[in-house]
């Protein structure tokens, strides 16, 4: 199924046909009833369910197995009694749901699964009253507000801007026909582990600009592609059956500081660095010979703020502007330099962006990579008492204009969609 729209009636029928589905509901008290704030449904889930019920005077969070027809009725907008609560929809149901086909290990809305999945989302009406910000104390863990409770209940992670959900419903359907548990990339060999429940007739294909290799899949096993010249920039590894993709991995350059894919192992980080440098400095990549001082340090921090405010990016320390890898000074204490960078970011940026520091060994030279993820909001550089906002324009970091700042505060969390 491709990205696009699906008629809500199709989803209602799909739910009605199932004897039971696993559901997580976030509810807000409304007079003598409970208004649905967010519902998350997982279809064909074979994971054992541990039921949970957090009850407060103004909110409730439920995780339980419900009959498919009951959830279908909720999706239709019909009132239902669930776990002793009378649950109502906040608005008439939307006529269609947004549809996304996601590969394995792809994070979207703080959800990552090892196998591919199809997801449908139905947004909440913009005029629906928002949940309150009162303390939640009751029959469940205590929280400062509804947002923190929602993030903990759905993701077991701290609340941040990405937890302010705009979707009323999220329905997840695992696609376990074929998927990649792990891919290992060496200097001259790509090894792909393949697993799945319906691999008959599947083909594994590695494509790049100048050619491709393919081989039939004979069940769950390990498959190898020799790389005469290393892994080419923009390579695509595809597991498919005829014209239907089952799972895939794309190896672009640069990687834009996105969350790292746990299923991809680089046996030698050097080739990964070569991919990152393939397009040179630009909107998502900046190189520094060493940890900067003075005005150069301020510039780097402003760039990190710009990366986080837009769609992410990577700072490489130990690489010159001409992309020559010189490495960190041999006499330097790498751990101390990492701590120095961490301290600079913590003391100078608000809010502190999501980022990861890694030391990459490239032909015996160490390069420090600061991979900055998109925060789905604007991040500021603190200049004394003044907060300054920046964006990337090509390879340059410039002050954000008023309309860019306003748009940044209104934007939804950044999502990678395929």
Short mmCIF file of C-alpha atoms in Angstrom, two decimals:
data_model
loop_
_atom_site.label_atom_id
_atom_site.label_comp_id
_atom_site.label_asym_id
_atom_site.label_seq_id
_atom_site.Cartn_x
_atom_site.Cartn_y
_atom_site.Cartn_z
CA UNK A 1 0.00 0.00 0.00
CA UNK A 2 1.38 3.38 -0.99
CA UNK A 3 1.26 6.66 0.91
CA UNK A 4 -1.93 8.62 0.41
CA UNK A 5 -5.46 8.54 1.81
CA UNK A 6 -7.70 5.67 2.92
CA UNK A 7 -11.46 5.96 3.38
CA UNK A 8 -12.32 5.73 7.08
CA UNK A 9 -15.06 3.23 6.21
CA UNK A 10 -12.34 0.81 5.01
CA UNK A 11 -10.61 1.02 8.41
CA UNK A 12 -13.93 0.55 10.22
CA UNK A 13 -14.55 -2.60 8.18
CA UNK A 14 -11.01 -3.85 8.84
CA UNK A 15 -11.47 -3.45 12.60
CA UNK A 16 -14.96 -4.99 12.57
CA UNK A 17 -13.57 -8.19 11.05
CA UNK A 18 -11.13 -8.77 13.89
CA UNK A 19 -12.16 -10.61 17.04
CA UNK A 20 -9.80 -8.53 19.20
CA UNK A 21 -7.19 -5.77 18.86
CA UNK A 22 -4.70 -4.19 21.25
CA UNK A 23 -5.61 -0.61 22.07
CA UNK A 24 -4.13 2.30 24.03
CA UNK A 25 -6.52 5.14 24.83
CA UNK A 26 -5.85 8.58 26.31
CA UNK A 27 -9.06 10.11 27.68
CA UNK A 28 -10.00 13.50 29.12
CA UNK A 29 -12.84 13.93 31.64
CA UNK A 30 -15.86 15.80 30.21
CA UNK A 31 -18.84 16.10 32.59
CA UNK A 32 -20.11 12.55 33.24
CA UNK A 33 -18.26 11.07 30.27
CA UNK A 34 -14.76 10.69 28.90
CA UNK A 35 -13.65 12.34 25.68
CA UNK A 36 -11.17 10.52 23.45
CA UNK A 37 -7.90 12.47 23.12
CA UNK A 38 -5.84 9.82 21.35
CA UNK A 39 -6.39 6.21 20.37
CA UNK A 40 -3.63 3.87 19.20
CA UNK A 41 -4.53 0.49 17.69
CA UNK A 42 -2.14 -2.32 16.75
CA UNK A 43 -3.56 -4.92 14.37
CA UNK A 44 -2.40 -8.55 14.23
CA UNK A 45 -0.12 -8.00 17.23
CA UNK A 46 1.19 -11.30 18.61
CA UNK A 47 3.01 -9.62 21.54
CA UNK A 48 1.54 -10.58 24.93
CA UNK A 49 -0.40 -7.62 26.32
CA UNK A 50 -0.06 -6.41 29.91
CA UNK A 51 -3.17 -4.40 30.64
CA UNK A 52 -2.74 -0.98 32.28
CA UNK A 53 -5.20 1.57 33.65
CA UNK A 54 -4.06 4.95 34.97
CA UNK A 55 -7.03 6.86 36.39
CA UNK A 56 -7.05 10.50 37.51
CA UNK A 57 -9.86 12.97 38.18
CA UNK A 58 -9.32 14.75 34.84
CA UNK A 59 -7.69 12.08 32.65
CA UNK A 60 -7.41 8.34 32.11
CA UNK A 61 -4.97 6.15 30.17
CA UNK A 62 -5.96 2.61 29.24
CA UNK A 63 -4.08 -0.23 27.55
CA UNK A 64 -6.21 -3.30 26.94
CA UNK A 65 -7.47 -5.82 24.41
CA UNK A 66 -10.89 -4.89 23.02
CA UNK A 67 -13.27 -6.56 20.57
CA UNK A 68 -12.64 -5.27 17.06
CA UNK A 69 -16.29 -4.14 16.60
CA UNK A 70 -16.06 -2.00 19.77
CA UNK A 71 -13.02 -0.14 18.42
CA UNK A 72 -14.66 0.14 15.01
CA UNK A 73 -17.66 1.82 16.67
CA UNK A 74 -15.38 4.31 18.43
CA UNK A 75 -13.68 5.07 15.12
CA UNK A 76 -17.13 5.67 13.58
CA UNK A 77 -17.80 8.22 16.32
CA UNK A 78 -20.25 6.08 18.33
CA UNK A 79 -20.19 6.26 22.14
CA UNK A 80 -18.91 3.10 23.84
CA UNK A 81 -18.46 1.85 27.41
CA UNK A 82 -14.82 0.86 27.90
CA UNK A 83 -13.37 -0.44 31.17
CA UNK A 84 -16.27 1.11 33.11
CA UNK A 85 -15.94 4.51 31.37
CA UNK A 86 -18.39 6.07 28.92
CA UNK A 87 -16.12 7.15 26.02
CA UNK A 88 -17.23 9.68 23.39
CA UNK A 89 -15.53 11.01 20.27
CA UNK A 90 -14.63 14.74 20.43
CA UNK A 91 -15.94 15.45 16.91
CA UNK A 92 -17.58 13.75 13.91
CA UNK A 93 -15.20 11.21 12.33
CA UNK A 94 -13.07 12.32 9.40
CA UNK A 95 -13.94 10.82 6.02
CA UNK A 96 -10.39 9.62 5.34
CA UNK A 97 -7.13 8.73 7.05
CA UNK A 98 -3.58 9.58 6.01
CA UNK A 99 -1.75 6.42 4.98
CA UNK A 100 1.99 5.79 5.31
CA UNK A 101 4.11 2.80 4.30
CA UNK A 102 7.19 2.69 6.55
CA UNK A 103 10.30 0.53 6.25
CA UNK A 104 11.75 -1.45 9.14
CA UNK A 105 13.59 0.54 11.83
CA UNK A 106 12.04 3.80 10.62
CA UNK A 107 11.08 6.12 13.45
CA UNK A 108 7.94 8.19 13.06
CA UNK A 109 6.13 9.88 15.89
CA UNK A 110 8.47 8.21 18.39
CA UNK A 111 7.51 4.70 17.21
CA UNK A 112 10.10 2.33 15.72
CA UNK A 113 9.59 -1.32 14.81
CA UNK A 114 12.10 -3.83 13.40
CA UNK A 115 9.66 -4.80 10.64
CA UNK A 116 7.95 -2.59 8.04
CA UNK A 117 4.44 -1.37 8.80
CA UNK A 118 1.50 0.50 7.36
CA UNK A 119 0.12 3.30 9.53
CA UNK A 120 -3.11 5.26 9.27
CA UNK A 121 -3.67 8.50 11.17
CA UNK A 122 -6.77 10.62 11.61
CA UNK A 123 -6.13 14.11 12.95
CA UNK A 124 -8.07 15.72 15.77
CA UNK A 125 -10.34 18.64 14.89
CA UNK A 126 -8.42 21.89 15.38
CA UNK A 127 -11.29 23.31 17.48
CA UNK A 128 -11.28 20.43 19.95
CA UNK A 129 -10.42 21.65 23.48
CA UNK A 130 -6.90 20.67 24.50
CA UNK A 131 -6.04 18.61 27.56
CA UNK A 132 -5.31 20.58 30.72
CA UNK A 133 -1.96 21.26 32.37
CA UNK A 134 -2.92 20.32 35.92
CA UNK A 135 -0.95 17.94 38.11
CA UNK A 136 -2.11 14.36 37.65
CA UNK A 137 -2.29 12.44 40.94
CA UNK A 138 -4.43 9.34 41.31
CA UNK A 139 -4.56 5.65 40.47
CA UNK A 140 -1.36 5.69 38.43
CA UNK A 141 2.08 7.35 38.48
CA UNK A 142 2.02 11.08 39.27
CA UNK A 143 2.82 13.57 36.53
CA UNK A 144 3.22 17.32 36.20
CA UNK A 145 0.68 17.48 33.38
CA UNK A 146 -1.24 15.54 30.75
CA UNK A 147 1.54 15.83 28.14
CA UNK A 148 4.09 14.14 30.40
CA UNK A 149 1.66 11.37 31.26
CA UNK A 150 0.81 10.80 27.59
CA UNK A 151 4.47 10.54 26.56
CA UNK A 152 5.27 8.16 29.42
CA UNK A 153 2.21 6.00 28.71
CA UNK A 154 2.74 5.72 24.94
CA UNK A 155 6.53 5.76 24.69
CA UNK A 156 8.09 5.39 28.17
CA UNK A 157 10.08 8.51 27.26
CA UNK A 158 10.20 12.06 28.69
CA UNK A 159 7.78 14.62 27.35
CA UNK A 160 9.00 16.94 24.60
CA UNK A 161 7.49 18.85 21.69
CA UNK A 162 7.04 15.64 19.69
CA UNK A 163 4.57 14.33 22.28
CA UNK A 164 1.99 17.04 21.54
CA UNK A 165 -0.01 14.71 19.34
CA UNK A 166 -2.36 16.12 16.71
CA UNK A 167 -3.68 12.71 15.68
CA UNK A 168 -6.91 11.46 17.20
CA UNK A 169 -6.34 7.92 15.91
CA UNK A 170 -3.26 5.97 14.94
CA UNK A 171 -3.69 2.46 13.54
CA UNK A 172 -0.62 0.28 12.97
CA UNK A 173 -0.52 -2.85 10.80
CA UNK A 174 2.75 -4.86 10.90
CA UNK A 175 4.07 -6.04 7.51
CA UNK A 176 6.09 -9.13 8.42
CA UNK A 177 6.21 -10.79 5.00
CA UNK A 178 9.92 -9.95 4.73
CA UNK A 179 12.31 -7.66 6.57
CA UNK A 180 15.94 -6.97 7.48
CA UNK A 181 16.98 -7.83 11.07
CA UNK A 182 20.53 -6.63 10.30
CA UNK A 183 22.68 -5.31 7.48
CA UNK A 184 26.46 -5.27 7.81
CA UNK A 185 28.57 -3.04 5.58
CA UNK A 186 32.28 -3.61 5.20
CA UNK A 187 34.82 -2.07 2.83
CA UNK A 188 34.20 -4.73 0.15
CA UNK A 189 31.09 -6.65 1.22
CA UNK A 190 27.45 -5.95 2.15
CA UNK A 191 25.81 -8.72 4.20
CA UNK A 192 22.02 -8.73 4.62
CA UNK A 193 20.17 -10.92 7.12
CA UNK A 194 16.65 -11.61 5.83
CA UNK A 195 13.70 -12.87 7.85
CA UNK A 196 9.97 -13.00 7.23
CA UNK A 197 6.74 -14.99 7.12
CA UNK A 198 6.16 -15.01 3.33
CA UNK A 199 9.42 -14.95 1.39
CA UNK A 200 8.40 -17.20 -1.53
CA UNK A 201 9.30 -15.50 -4.80
CA UNK A 202 11.15 -12.64 -3.08
CA UNK A 203 14.21 -11.00 -4.65
CA UNK A 204 17.00 -9.05 -2.99
CA UNK A 205 18.37 -6.15 -5.05
CA UNK A 206 21.20 -3.67 -4.49
CA UNK A 207 20.99 -0.67 -6.82
CA UNK A 208 23.15 2.41 -7.36
CA UNK A 209 23.53 5.04 -10.06
CA UNK A 210 25.86 2.98 -12.25
CA UNK A 211 24.25 -0.44 -11.93
CA UNK A 212 22.64 -3.06 -9.74
CA UNK A 213 22.95 -6.62 -8.43
CA UNK A 214 20.10 -8.97 -7.56
CA UNK A 215 19.65 -12.49 -6.25
CA UNK A 216 16.65 -14.70 -5.43
CA UNK A 217 15.74 -15.17 -1.77
CA UNK A 218 15.60 -18.79 -0.65
CA UNK A 219 13.97 -18.36 2.73
CA UNK A 220 15.23 -16.66 5.88
CA UNK A 221 19.01 -16.59 5.64
CA UNK A 222 22.08 -14.40 5.15
CA UNK A 223 22.81 -12.95 1.70
CA UNK A 224 25.98 -11.25 0.47
CA UNK A 225 26.80 -8.62 -2.15
CA UNK A 226 30.48 -8.05 -3.04
CA UNK A 227 31.42 -4.36 -3.23
CA UNK A 228 34.29 -4.02 -5.69
CA UNK A 229 34.58 -0.28 -5.02
CA UNK A 230 32.90 -0.03 -1.66
CA UNK A 231 29.29 0.97 -1.08
CA UNK A 232 28.29 3.59 -3.66
CA UNK A 233 26.63 6.84 -2.62
CA UNK A 234 22.82 6.69 -2.83
CA UNK A 235 22.73 2.89 -2.90
CA UNK A 236 19.35 1.25 -2.28
CA UNK A 237 18.93 -2.24 -0.83
CA UNK A 238 15.47 -3.55 -1.68
CA UNK A 239 13.69 -6.73 -0.62
CA UNK A 240 10.73 -7.15 -2.99
CA UNK A 241 8.31 -9.57 -4.52
CA UNK A 242 7.76 -8.57 -8.16
CA UNK A 243 6.79 -4.87 -7.95
CA UNK A 244 5.82 -4.95 -4.25
CA UNK A 245 8.47 -3.66 -1.77
CA UNK A 246 8.75 -5.69 1.42
CA UNK A 247 11.58 -3.84 3.18
CA UNK A 248 14.37 -1.52 2.11
CA UNK A 249 17.34 0.55 3.26
CA UNK A 250 18.70 3.66 1.56
CA UNK A 251 22.30 4.82 2.01
CA UNK A 252 22.40 8.50 1.03
CA UNK A 253 25.01 11.13 1.76
CA UNK A 254 24.95 12.95 4.02
CA UNK A 255 22.89 11.29 6.74
CA UNK A 256 21.67 14.64 8.12
CA UNK A 257 22.12 13.68 11.74
CA UNK A 258 18.96 11.60 11.84
CA UNK A 259 18.42 8.92 14.43
CA UNK A 260 20.75 6.05 13.65
CA UNK A 261 19.33 2.83 12.24
CA UNK A 262 19.96 0.06 14.77
CA UNK A 263 19.76 -2.61 12.04
CA UNK A 264 22.74 -1.23 10.03
CA UNK A 265 26.22 -2.10 11.28
CA UNK A 266 29.29 -0.45 9.71
CA UNK A 267 32.20 -2.85 10.19
CA UNK A 268 34.57 -0.04 9.26
CA UNK A 269 33.25 3.47 9.93
CA UNK A 270 35.58 4.87 7.24
CA UNK A 271 33.24 4.06 4.32
CA UNK A 272 30.37 5.67 6.24
CA UNK A 273 32.42 8.87 6.60
CA UNK A 274 33.22 8.79 2.87
CA UNK A 275 29.47 8.70 2.14
CA UNK A 276 28.90 11.60 4.50
CA UNK A 277 31.53 13.68 2.72
CA UNK A 278 30.42 12.73 -0.81
CA UNK A 279 28.33 15.88 -1.34
CA UNK A 280 30.61 18.26 0.53
CA UNK A 281 29.59 20.95 2.97
CA UNK A 282 26.03 22.15 2.54
CA UNK A 283 22.72 22.60 4.26
CA UNK A 284 23.21 19.47 6.38
CA UNK A 285 26.96 19.21 6.85
CA UNK A 286 29.69 21.44 8.27
CA UNK A 287 33.35 20.56 8.82
CA UNK A 288 35.81 21.88 11.42
CA UNK A 289 39.52 21.15 11.59
CA UNK A 290 39.43 21.12 15.40
CA UNK A 291 37.18 22.20 18.28
CA UNK A 292 36.74 25.91 17.59
CA UNK A 293 37.38 28.79 19.96
CA UNK A 294 36.00 32.32 20.24
CA UNK A 295 33.85 33.54 17.36
CA UNK A 296 34.34 30.29 15.46
CA UNK A 297 32.86 28.39 18.42
CA UNK A 298 29.81 30.68 18.44
CA UNK A 299 29.37 30.05 14.73
CA UNK A 300 29.42 26.27 15.26
CA UNK A 301 26.83 26.49 18.04
CA UNK A 302 24.59 28.67 15.86
CA UNK A 303 24.89 26.02 13.15
CA UNK A 304 23.87 23.28 15.59
CA UNK A 305 20.83 25.39 16.55
CA UNK A 306 19.97 25.81 12.85
CA UNK A 307 20.31 22.05 12.21
CA UNK A 308 17.97 21.27 15.12
CA UNK A 309 15.45 23.94 14.03
CA UNK A 310 15.22 22.51 10.52
CA UNK A 311 15.76 18.92 9.39
CA UNK A 312 18.98 17.99 11.18
CA UNK A 313 22.64 17.95 10.25
CA UNK A 314 26.13 16.81 11.16
CA UNK A 315 29.23 18.65 12.38
CA UNK A 316 32.51 16.85 11.67
CA UNK A 317 35.50 17.88 13.78
CA UNK A 318 38.80 16.71 12.34
CA UNK A 319 37.93 17.51 8.72
CA UNK A 320 39.16 20.60 6.86
CA UNK A 321 36.96 22.85 4.71
CA UNK A 322 38.40 21.15 1.60
CA UNK A 323 37.09 17.82 3.06
CA UNK A 324 40.56 16.45 3.80
CA UNK A 325 40.36 14.22 6.87
CA UNK A 326 43.13 15.38 9.21
CA UNK A 327 41.74 13.86 12.42
CA UNK A 328 41.79 15.17 15.95
CA UNK A 329 45.23 16.10 17.34
CA UNK A 330 47.06 12.90 18.25
CA UNK A 331 47.96 14.21 21.68
CA UNK A 332 44.38 15.19 22.52
CA UNK A 333 42.18 13.38 25.03
CA UNK A 334 39.17 12.42 22.91
CA UNK A 335 36.85 11.81 25.86
CA UNK A 336 37.70 15.23 27.25
CA UNK A 337 36.98 16.85 23.89
CA UNK A 338 33.60 15.11 23.70
CA UNK A 339 32.74 16.41 27.19
CA UNK A 340 33.83 19.88 26.11
CA UNK A 341 31.42 19.80 23.16
CA UNK A 342 28.59 18.46 25.33
CA UNK A 343 29.14 21.30 27.82
CA UNK A 344 29.16 23.93 25.05
CA UNK A 345 25.83 22.70 23.68
CA UNK A 346 24.21 22.43 27.12
CA UNK A 347 25.29 25.95 28.16
CA UNK A 348 24.51 27.77 24.91
CA UNK A 349 21.39 26.31 23.26
CA UNK A 350 17.76 26.47 24.36
CA UNK A 351 16.13 24.04 24.43
CA UNK A 352 19.02 21.61 24.24
CA UNK A 353 18.57 19.72 20.94
CA UNK A 354 18.57 15.98 20.46
CA UNK A 355 22.05 14.98 19.27
CA UNK A 356 24.61 12.20 19.39
CA UNK A 357 28.41 12.39 19.51
CA UNK A 358 30.44 9.64 17.87
CA UNK A 359 34.14 9.14 17.26
CA UNK A 360 34.80 7.70 13.79
CA UNK A 361 38.11 6.01 12.99
CA UNK A 362 39.14 6.83 9.42
CA UNK A 363 42.41 5.21 8.30
CA UNK A 364 43.86 5.69 11.77
CA UNK A 365 42.61 9.26 12.19
CA UNK A 366 39.86 10.04 14.66
CA UNK A 367 36.96 12.31 13.63
CA UNK A 368 34.36 13.57 16.08
CA UNK A 369 30.85 13.60 14.59
CA UNK A 370 28.05 15.62 16.22
CA UNK A 371 24.83 14.30 14.69
CA UNK A 372 21.98 16.73 15.37
CA UNK A 373 18.42 15.49 14.94
CA UNK A 374 15.52 17.70 13.94
CA UNK A 375 13.65 18.82 17.03
CA UNK A 376 10.37 19.70 15.33
CA UNK A 377 10.64 23.19 16.85
CA UNK A 378 12.91 26.23 16.89
CA UNK A 379 16.11 26.03 18.95
CA UNK A 380 17.87 29.22 20.04
CA UNK A 381 21.48 30.24 20.57
CA UNK A 382 21.83 32.21 23.80
CA UNK A 383 23.86 35.37 23.18
CA UNK A 384 24.11 36.87 26.66
CA UNK A 385 20.50 37.53 27.69
CA UNK A 386 19.23 37.45 24.09
CA UNK A 387 17.92 34.35 22.31
CA UNK A 388 18.83 34.21 18.61
CA UNK A 389 17.34 31.87 16.01
CA UNK A 390 19.21 30.62 12.95
CA UNK A 391 18.56 28.63 9.78
CA UNK A 392 20.77 27.06 7.13
CA UNK A 393 20.80 28.51 3.62
CA UNK A 394 23.01 26.21 1.56
CA UNK A 395 26.34 25.89 3.41
CA UNK A 396 25.73 29.11 5.42
CA UNK A 397 24.12 29.73 8.81
CA UNK A 398 22.07 32.94 8.87
CA UNK A 399 19.71 34.69 11.27
CA UNK A 400 16.16 33.44 10.87
CA UNK A 401 13.57 35.91 9.62
CA UNK A 402 10.40 36.61 11.59
CA UNK A 403 8.21 34.46 9.34
CA UNK A 404 10.70 31.56 9.57
CA UNK A 405 10.67 31.76 13.36
CA UNK A 406 6.87 31.89 13.45
CA UNK A 407 6.61 28.94 11.05
CA UNK A 408 9.16 27.00 13.12
CA UNK A 409 7.11 27.32 16.28
CA UNK A 410 3.99 26.15 14.47
CA UNK A 411 5.50 23.21 12.59
CA UNK A 412 4.65 19.61 13.29
CA UNK A 413 7.50 17.26 14.31
CA UNK A 414 9.75 16.52 11.35
CA UNK A 415 9.02 13.14 9.78
CA UNK A 416 10.94 11.06 7.27
CA UNK A 417 8.36 9.46 4.95
CA UNK A 418 8.93 6.99 2.15
#
